[in-house]
Short mmCIF file of C-alpha atoms and ligand atoms in Angstrom, two decimals:
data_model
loop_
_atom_site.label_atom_id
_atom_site.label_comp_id
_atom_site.label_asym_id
_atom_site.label_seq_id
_atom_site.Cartn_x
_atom_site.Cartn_y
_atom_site.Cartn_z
CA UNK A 2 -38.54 99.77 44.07
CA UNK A 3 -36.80 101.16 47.61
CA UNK A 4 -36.97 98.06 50.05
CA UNK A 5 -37.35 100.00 53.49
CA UNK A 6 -36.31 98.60 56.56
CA UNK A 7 -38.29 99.73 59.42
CA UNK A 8 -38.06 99.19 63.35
CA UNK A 9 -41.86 98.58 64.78
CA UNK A 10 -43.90 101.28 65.71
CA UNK A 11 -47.11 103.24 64.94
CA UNK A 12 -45.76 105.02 61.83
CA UNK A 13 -44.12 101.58 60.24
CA UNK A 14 -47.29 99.46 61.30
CA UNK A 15 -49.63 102.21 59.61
CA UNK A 16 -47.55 101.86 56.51
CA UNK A 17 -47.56 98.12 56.57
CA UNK A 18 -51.00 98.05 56.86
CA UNK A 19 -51.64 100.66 54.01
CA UNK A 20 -48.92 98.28 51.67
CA UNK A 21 -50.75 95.25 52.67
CA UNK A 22 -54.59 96.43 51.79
CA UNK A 23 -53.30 97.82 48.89
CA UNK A 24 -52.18 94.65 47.47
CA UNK A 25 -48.59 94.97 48.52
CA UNK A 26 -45.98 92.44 50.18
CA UNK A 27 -44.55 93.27 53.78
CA UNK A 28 -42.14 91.04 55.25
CA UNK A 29 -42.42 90.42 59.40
CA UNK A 30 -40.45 89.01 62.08
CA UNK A 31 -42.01 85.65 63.77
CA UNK A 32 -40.70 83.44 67.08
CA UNK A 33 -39.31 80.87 64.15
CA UNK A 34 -38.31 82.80 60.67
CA UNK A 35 -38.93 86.16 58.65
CA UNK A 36 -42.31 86.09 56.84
CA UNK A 37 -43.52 87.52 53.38
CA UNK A 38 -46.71 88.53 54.14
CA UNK A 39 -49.91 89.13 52.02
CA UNK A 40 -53.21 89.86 52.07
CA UNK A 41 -54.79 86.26 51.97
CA UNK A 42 -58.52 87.49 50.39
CA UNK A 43 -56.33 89.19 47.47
CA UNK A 44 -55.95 86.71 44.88
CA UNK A 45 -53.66 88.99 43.27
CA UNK A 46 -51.72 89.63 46.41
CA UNK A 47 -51.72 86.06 47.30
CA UNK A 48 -50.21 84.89 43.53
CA UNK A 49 -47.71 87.68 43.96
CA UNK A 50 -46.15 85.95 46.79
CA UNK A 51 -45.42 83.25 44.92
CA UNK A 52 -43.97 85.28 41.80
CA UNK A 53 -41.53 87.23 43.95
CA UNK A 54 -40.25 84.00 45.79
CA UNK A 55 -40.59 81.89 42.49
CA UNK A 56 -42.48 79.54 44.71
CA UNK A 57 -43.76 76.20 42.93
CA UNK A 58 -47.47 76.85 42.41
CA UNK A 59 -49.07 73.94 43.71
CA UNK A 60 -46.84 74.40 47.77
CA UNK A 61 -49.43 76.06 49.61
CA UNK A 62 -49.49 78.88 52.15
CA UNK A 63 -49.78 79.27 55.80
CA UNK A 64 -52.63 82.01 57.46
CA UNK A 65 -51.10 83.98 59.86
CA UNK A 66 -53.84 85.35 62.65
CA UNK A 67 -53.26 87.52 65.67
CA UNK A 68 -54.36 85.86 69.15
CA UNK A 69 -57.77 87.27 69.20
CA UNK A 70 -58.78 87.17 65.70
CA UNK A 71 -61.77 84.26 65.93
CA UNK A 72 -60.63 81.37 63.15
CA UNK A 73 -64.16 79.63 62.59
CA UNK A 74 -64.62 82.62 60.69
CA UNK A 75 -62.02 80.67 57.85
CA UNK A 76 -61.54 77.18 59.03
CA UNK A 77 -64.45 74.41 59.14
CA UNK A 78 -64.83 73.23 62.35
CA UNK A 79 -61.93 71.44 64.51
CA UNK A 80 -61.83 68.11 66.59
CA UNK A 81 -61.48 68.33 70.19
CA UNK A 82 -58.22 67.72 70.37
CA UNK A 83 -57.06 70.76 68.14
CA UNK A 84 -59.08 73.07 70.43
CA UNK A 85 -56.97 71.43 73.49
CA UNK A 86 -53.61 71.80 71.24
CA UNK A 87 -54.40 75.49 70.74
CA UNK A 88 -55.12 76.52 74.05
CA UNK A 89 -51.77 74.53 75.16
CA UNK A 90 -49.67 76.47 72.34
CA UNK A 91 -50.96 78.82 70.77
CA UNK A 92 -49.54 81.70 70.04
CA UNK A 93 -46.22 79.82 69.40
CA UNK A 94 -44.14 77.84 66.76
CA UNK A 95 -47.46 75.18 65.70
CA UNK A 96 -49.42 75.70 62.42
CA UNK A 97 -52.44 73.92 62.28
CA UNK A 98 -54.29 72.71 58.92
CA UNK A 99 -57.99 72.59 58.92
CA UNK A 100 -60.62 72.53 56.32
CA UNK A 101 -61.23 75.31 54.91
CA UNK A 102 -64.42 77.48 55.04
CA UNK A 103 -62.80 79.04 51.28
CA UNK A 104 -63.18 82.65 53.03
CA UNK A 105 -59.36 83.33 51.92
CA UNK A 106 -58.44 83.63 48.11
CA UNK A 107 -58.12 80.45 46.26
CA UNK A 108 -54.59 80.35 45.67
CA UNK A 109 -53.63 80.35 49.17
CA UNK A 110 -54.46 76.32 49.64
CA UNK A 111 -53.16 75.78 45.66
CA UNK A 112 -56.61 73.42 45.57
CA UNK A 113 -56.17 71.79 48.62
CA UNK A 114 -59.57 71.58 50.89
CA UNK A 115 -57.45 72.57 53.54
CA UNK A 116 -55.89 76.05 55.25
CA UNK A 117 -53.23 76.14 57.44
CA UNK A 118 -53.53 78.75 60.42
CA UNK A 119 -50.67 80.14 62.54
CA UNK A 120 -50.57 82.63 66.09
CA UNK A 121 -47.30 83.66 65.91
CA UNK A 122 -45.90 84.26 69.50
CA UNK A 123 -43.49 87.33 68.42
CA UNK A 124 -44.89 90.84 70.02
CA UNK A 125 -43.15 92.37 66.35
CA UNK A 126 -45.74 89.62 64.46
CA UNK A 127 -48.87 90.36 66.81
CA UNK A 128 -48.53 94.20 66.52
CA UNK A 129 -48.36 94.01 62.35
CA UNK A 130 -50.93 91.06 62.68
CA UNK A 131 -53.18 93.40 65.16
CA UNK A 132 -53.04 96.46 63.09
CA UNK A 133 -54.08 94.65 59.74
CA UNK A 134 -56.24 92.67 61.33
CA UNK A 135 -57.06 90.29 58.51
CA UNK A 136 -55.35 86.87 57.65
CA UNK A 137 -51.53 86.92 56.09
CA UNK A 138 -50.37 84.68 54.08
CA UNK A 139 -46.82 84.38 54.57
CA UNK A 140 -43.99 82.33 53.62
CA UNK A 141 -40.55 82.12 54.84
CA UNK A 142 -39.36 85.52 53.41
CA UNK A 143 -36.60 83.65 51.20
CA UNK A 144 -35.75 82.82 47.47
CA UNK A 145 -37.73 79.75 46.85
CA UNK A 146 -35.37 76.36 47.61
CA UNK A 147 -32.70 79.22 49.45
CA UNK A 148 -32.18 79.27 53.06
CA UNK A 149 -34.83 81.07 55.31
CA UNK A 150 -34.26 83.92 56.99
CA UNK A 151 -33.94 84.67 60.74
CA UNK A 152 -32.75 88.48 60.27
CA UNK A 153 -34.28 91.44 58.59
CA UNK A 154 -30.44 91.81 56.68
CA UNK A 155 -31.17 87.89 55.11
CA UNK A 156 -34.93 89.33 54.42
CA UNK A 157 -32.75 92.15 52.61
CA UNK A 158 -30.03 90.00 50.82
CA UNK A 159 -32.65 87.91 48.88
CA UNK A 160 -35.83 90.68 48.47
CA UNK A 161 -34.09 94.30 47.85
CA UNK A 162 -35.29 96.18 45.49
CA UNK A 163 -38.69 93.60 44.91
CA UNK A 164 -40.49 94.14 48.25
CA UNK A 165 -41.35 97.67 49.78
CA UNK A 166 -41.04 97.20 53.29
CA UNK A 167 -38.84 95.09 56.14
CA UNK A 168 -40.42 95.05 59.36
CA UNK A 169 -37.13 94.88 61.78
CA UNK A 170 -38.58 92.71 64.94
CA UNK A 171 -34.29 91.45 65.42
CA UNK A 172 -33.33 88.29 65.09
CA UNK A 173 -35.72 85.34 65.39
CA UNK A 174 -34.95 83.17 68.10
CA UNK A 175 -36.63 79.94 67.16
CA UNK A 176 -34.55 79.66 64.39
CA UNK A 177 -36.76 76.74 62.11
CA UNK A 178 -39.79 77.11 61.00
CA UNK A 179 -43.12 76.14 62.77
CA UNK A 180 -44.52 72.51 63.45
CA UNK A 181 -47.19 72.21 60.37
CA UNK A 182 -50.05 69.71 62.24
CA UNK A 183 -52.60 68.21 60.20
CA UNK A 184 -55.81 68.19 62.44
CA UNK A 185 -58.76 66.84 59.93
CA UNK A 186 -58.14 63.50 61.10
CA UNK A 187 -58.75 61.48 63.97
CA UNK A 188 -55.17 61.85 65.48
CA UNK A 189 -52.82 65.13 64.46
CA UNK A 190 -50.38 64.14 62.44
CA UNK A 191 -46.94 66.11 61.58
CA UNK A 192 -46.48 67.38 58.37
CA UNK A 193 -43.28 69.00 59.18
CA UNK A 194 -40.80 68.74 62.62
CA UNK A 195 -40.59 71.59 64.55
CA UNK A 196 -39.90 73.48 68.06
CA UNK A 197 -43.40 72.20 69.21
CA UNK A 198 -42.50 68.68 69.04
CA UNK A 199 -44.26 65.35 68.79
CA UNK A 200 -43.80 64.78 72.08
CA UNK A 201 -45.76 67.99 73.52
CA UNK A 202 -48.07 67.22 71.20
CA UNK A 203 -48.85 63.54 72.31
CA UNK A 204 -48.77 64.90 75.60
CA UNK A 205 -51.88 67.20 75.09
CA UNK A 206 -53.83 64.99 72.37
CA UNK A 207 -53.19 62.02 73.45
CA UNK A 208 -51.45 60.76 70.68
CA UNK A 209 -49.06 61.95 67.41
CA UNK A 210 -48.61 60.49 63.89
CA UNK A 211 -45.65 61.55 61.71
CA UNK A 212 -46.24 61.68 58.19
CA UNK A 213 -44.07 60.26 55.63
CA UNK A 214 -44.55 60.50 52.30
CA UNK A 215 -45.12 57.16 50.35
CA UNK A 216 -43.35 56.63 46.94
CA UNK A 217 -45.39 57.81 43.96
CA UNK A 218 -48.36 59.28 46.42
CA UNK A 219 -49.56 62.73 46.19
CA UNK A 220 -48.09 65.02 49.27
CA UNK A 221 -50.10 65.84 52.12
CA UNK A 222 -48.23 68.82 52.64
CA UNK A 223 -46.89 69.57 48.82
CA UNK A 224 -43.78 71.92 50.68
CA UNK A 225 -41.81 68.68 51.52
CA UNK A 226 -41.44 67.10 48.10
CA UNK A 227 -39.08 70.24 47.26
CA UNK A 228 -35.69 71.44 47.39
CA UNK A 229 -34.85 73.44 50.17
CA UNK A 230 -32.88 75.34 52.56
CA UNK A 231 -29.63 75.11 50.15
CA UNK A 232 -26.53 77.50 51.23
CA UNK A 233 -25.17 78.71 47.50
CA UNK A 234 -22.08 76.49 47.96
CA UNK A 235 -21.67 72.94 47.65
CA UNK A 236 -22.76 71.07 50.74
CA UNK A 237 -21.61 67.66 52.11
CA UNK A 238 -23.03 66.10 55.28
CA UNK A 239 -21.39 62.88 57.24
CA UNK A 240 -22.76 60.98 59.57
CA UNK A 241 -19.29 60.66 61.53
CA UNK A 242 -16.34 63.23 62.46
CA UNK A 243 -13.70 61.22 60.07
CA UNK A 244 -15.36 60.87 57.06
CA UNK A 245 -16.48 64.79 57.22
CA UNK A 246 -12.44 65.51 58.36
CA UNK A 247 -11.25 63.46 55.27
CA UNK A 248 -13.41 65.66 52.64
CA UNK A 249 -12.48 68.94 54.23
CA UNK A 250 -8.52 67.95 53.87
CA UNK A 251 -9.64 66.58 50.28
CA UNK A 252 -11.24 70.06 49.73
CA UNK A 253 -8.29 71.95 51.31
CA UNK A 254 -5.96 70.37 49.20
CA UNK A 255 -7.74 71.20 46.03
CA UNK A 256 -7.24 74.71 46.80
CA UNK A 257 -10.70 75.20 47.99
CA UNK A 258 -11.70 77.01 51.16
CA UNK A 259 -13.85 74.22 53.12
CA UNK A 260 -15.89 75.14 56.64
CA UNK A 261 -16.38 72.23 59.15
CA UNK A 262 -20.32 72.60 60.25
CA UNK A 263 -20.96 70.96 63.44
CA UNK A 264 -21.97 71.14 67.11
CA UNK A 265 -19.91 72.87 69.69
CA UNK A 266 -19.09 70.29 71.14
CA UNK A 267 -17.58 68.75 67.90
CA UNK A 268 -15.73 71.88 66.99
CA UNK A 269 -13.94 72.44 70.85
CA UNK A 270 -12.06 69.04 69.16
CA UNK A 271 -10.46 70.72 66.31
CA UNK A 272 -8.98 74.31 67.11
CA UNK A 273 -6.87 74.39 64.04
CA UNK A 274 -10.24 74.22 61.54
CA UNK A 275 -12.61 76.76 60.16
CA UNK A 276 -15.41 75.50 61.97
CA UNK A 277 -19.30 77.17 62.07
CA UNK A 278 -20.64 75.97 65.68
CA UNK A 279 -24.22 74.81 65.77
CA UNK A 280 -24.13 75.43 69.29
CA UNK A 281 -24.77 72.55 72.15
CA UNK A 282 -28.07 72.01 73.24
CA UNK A 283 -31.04 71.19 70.33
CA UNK A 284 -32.64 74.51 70.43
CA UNK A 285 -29.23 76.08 70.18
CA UNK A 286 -28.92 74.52 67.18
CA UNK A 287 -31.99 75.18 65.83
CA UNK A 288 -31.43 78.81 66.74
CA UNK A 289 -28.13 79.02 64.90
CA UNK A 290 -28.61 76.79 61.62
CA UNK A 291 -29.54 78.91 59.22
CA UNK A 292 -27.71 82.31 59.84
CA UNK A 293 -24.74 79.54 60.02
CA UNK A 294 -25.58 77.99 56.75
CA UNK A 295 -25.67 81.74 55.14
CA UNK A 296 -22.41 83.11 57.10
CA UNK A 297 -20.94 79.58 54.82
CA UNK A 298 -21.99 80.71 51.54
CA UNK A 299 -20.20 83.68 52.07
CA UNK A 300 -16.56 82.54 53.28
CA UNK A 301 -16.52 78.70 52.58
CA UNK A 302 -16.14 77.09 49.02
CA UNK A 303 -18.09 73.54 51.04
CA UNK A 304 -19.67 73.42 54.03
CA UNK A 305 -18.76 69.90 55.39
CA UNK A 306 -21.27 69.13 57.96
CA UNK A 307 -21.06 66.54 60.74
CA UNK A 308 -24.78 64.86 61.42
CA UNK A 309 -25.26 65.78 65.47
CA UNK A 310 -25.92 62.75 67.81
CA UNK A 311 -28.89 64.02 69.75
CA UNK A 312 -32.34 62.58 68.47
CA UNK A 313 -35.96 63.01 69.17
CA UNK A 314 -37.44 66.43 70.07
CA UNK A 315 -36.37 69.50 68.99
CA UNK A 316 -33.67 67.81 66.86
CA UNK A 317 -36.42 66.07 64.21
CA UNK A 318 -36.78 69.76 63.07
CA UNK A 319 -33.05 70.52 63.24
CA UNK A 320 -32.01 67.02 61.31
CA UNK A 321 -34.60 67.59 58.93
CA UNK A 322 -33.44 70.76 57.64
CA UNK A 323 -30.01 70.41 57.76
CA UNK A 324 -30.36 67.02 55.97
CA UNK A 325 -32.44 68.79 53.28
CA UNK A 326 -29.94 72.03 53.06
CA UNK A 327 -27.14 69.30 52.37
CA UNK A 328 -28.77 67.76 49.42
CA UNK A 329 -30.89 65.32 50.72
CA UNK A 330 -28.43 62.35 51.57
CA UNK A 331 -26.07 61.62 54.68
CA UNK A 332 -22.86 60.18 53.76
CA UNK A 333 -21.69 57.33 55.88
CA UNK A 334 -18.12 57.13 55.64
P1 AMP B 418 -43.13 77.93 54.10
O1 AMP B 418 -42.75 77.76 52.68
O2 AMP B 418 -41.90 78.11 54.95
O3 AMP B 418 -44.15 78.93 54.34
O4 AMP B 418 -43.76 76.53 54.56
C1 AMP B 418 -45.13 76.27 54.59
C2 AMP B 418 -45.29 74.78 54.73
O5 AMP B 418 -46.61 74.45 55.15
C3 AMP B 418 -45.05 74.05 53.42
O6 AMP B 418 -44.34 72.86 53.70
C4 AMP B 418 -46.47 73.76 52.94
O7 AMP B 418 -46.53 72.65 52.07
C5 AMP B 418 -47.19 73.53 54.26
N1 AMP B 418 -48.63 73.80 54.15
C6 AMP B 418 -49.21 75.00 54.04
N2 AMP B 418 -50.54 74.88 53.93
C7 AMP B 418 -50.82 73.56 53.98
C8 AMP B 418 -52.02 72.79 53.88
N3 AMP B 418 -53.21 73.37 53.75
N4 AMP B 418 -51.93 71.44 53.97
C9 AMP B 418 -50.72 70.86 54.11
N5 AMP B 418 -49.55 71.54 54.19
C10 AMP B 418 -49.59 72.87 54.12
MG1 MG B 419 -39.93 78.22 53.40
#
């Protein structure tokens, strides 16, 4: 199969429309990261995303809708508070999960009771979103567990040849993927950090949980028990500068070719390195992670990542992923 990559306009959105309705897979720009989009009432479309990506069956998918397309026509109802969340930030970087009315196909929820929705805030996503006008499922247009992709070139690297059609919207400036909100429950509760962030949440509802997931329990949201995010070299994270500067001269001196991955402000302090900048302020860095985690796969033999010192905010999506794209564990010396 060709894998065409397309700038947005009338002839590329007529084409994505006839791939999509035809049980095809189109992958879109969003505000936060490319998206692999399907027809969600195709049961064969839907279970096509997840052969392509070799997605785990039971991680379900979001519904991507375009600003005026009316949601009670696939989710069950919603509490007040979700109504007040939606009009405060929708379209933008916030899936909400609902129940489900079961109006999409079946393995869109992977037997959850529950569909997540998404307005994406990108004009590239609206137009594709407006001229299919039907729910997409779409995840991050990556090779399951790989890093996701915030240019139509990363949609390319991982999908050539297996997808017929790139929609080119640029580069996504978000950078991480959206905040997924559970809203069946008396208080929304984050499933997973991102750019809209507890805080503006609390500040509209009232109040904000933050799930965790409890040893042996079954995941709320099934995408967090997995591997994720990894660069295809090996990855070590420290919690402070020395510890990260002793394993990049350790790696140096094995012959290897190691990159120091930090903030700005970090990397100003050591000239003489190879250094990938995160940039300085948290949405910087959420901007810059991954394209910097798959510039490292290409040139460095370990990416030796220093843990940033800002918390709260923006950075709960930034830590979490970077955390997870190091292996899970934060080295302390
Ligand atoms: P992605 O793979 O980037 O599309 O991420 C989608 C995320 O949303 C994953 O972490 C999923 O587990 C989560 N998700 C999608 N639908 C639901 C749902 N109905 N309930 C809980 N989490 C969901
Ligand atoms: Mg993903």
């Amino acid at each position: 199969m060709q894998t065409q990559i397309l700038p947005v306009n009338a002839r590329s959105l007529a084409l994505a429309k006839e791939i999509l309705l035809a049980g095809g897979l189109v992958a879109f720009h969003t505000e936060t990261v490319y998206g692999l989009g399907a027809d969600a009432r195709n049961d064969e479309a839907v279970r096509s995303v997840f052969a392509v990506k070799g997605r785990p069956a039971d991680n379900p998918l979001i519904a991507h809708v375009h600003p005026d397309y009316d949601i009670s026509r696939i989710v069950d109802g919603e509490p007040p508070y979700a109504a007040a969340l939606r009009r405060a930030f929708l379209p933008g970087p916030l899936t909400m999960v609902y129940p489900s009315k079961g109006k999409v196909s079946r393995f869109v929820s992977c037997g959850l009771d529950t569909l997540s929705v998404r307005v994406p805030a990108s004009p590239a996503a609206q137009a594709f979103l407006r001229a299919a006008d039907i729910p997409v499922v779409a995840p991050s247009a990556n090779l399951s567990k790989h890093v996701s992709p915030v240019t139509a070139q990363h949609v390319y690297d991982d999908f050539a040849g297996k997808i017929p059609l790139i929609l080119d919207g640029g580069r996504c400036e978000g950078g991480i993927e959206s905040t997924v909100l559970d809203c069946t429950g008396p208080v929304p509760q984050i499933l997973r950090a991102g750019l809209v962030t507890r805080e503006m949440i609390a500040a509209v509802a009232g109040d904000c949980g933050v799930y965790h997931m409890k040893e042996g329990e079954k995941p709320k949201s099934p995408g967090m028990a997995y591997k994720h995010y990894s660069p295809r070299c090996r990855t070590a994270l420290f919690a402070a500068e020395e510890g990260a500067l002793a394993e990049y001269a350790r790696e140096e001196a094995s012959g290897g070719t190691p990159y120091l991955l930090c903030t700005e402000q970090t990397a100003r302090r050591h000239p003489g390195l190879r250094v990938l900048s995160l940039g300085e302020t948290p949405e910087e860095m959420a901007a810059n992670l991954y394209a910097r985690l798959r510039e490292g796969e290409r040139c460095a033999t370990e990416l030796v990542a220093v843990l940033p010192e800002a918390r709260g905010g923006v950075m709960d999506g930034v830590l979490n992923r970077l955390t997870r794209a190091c292996g899970g564990t934060v080295n302390e010396t």
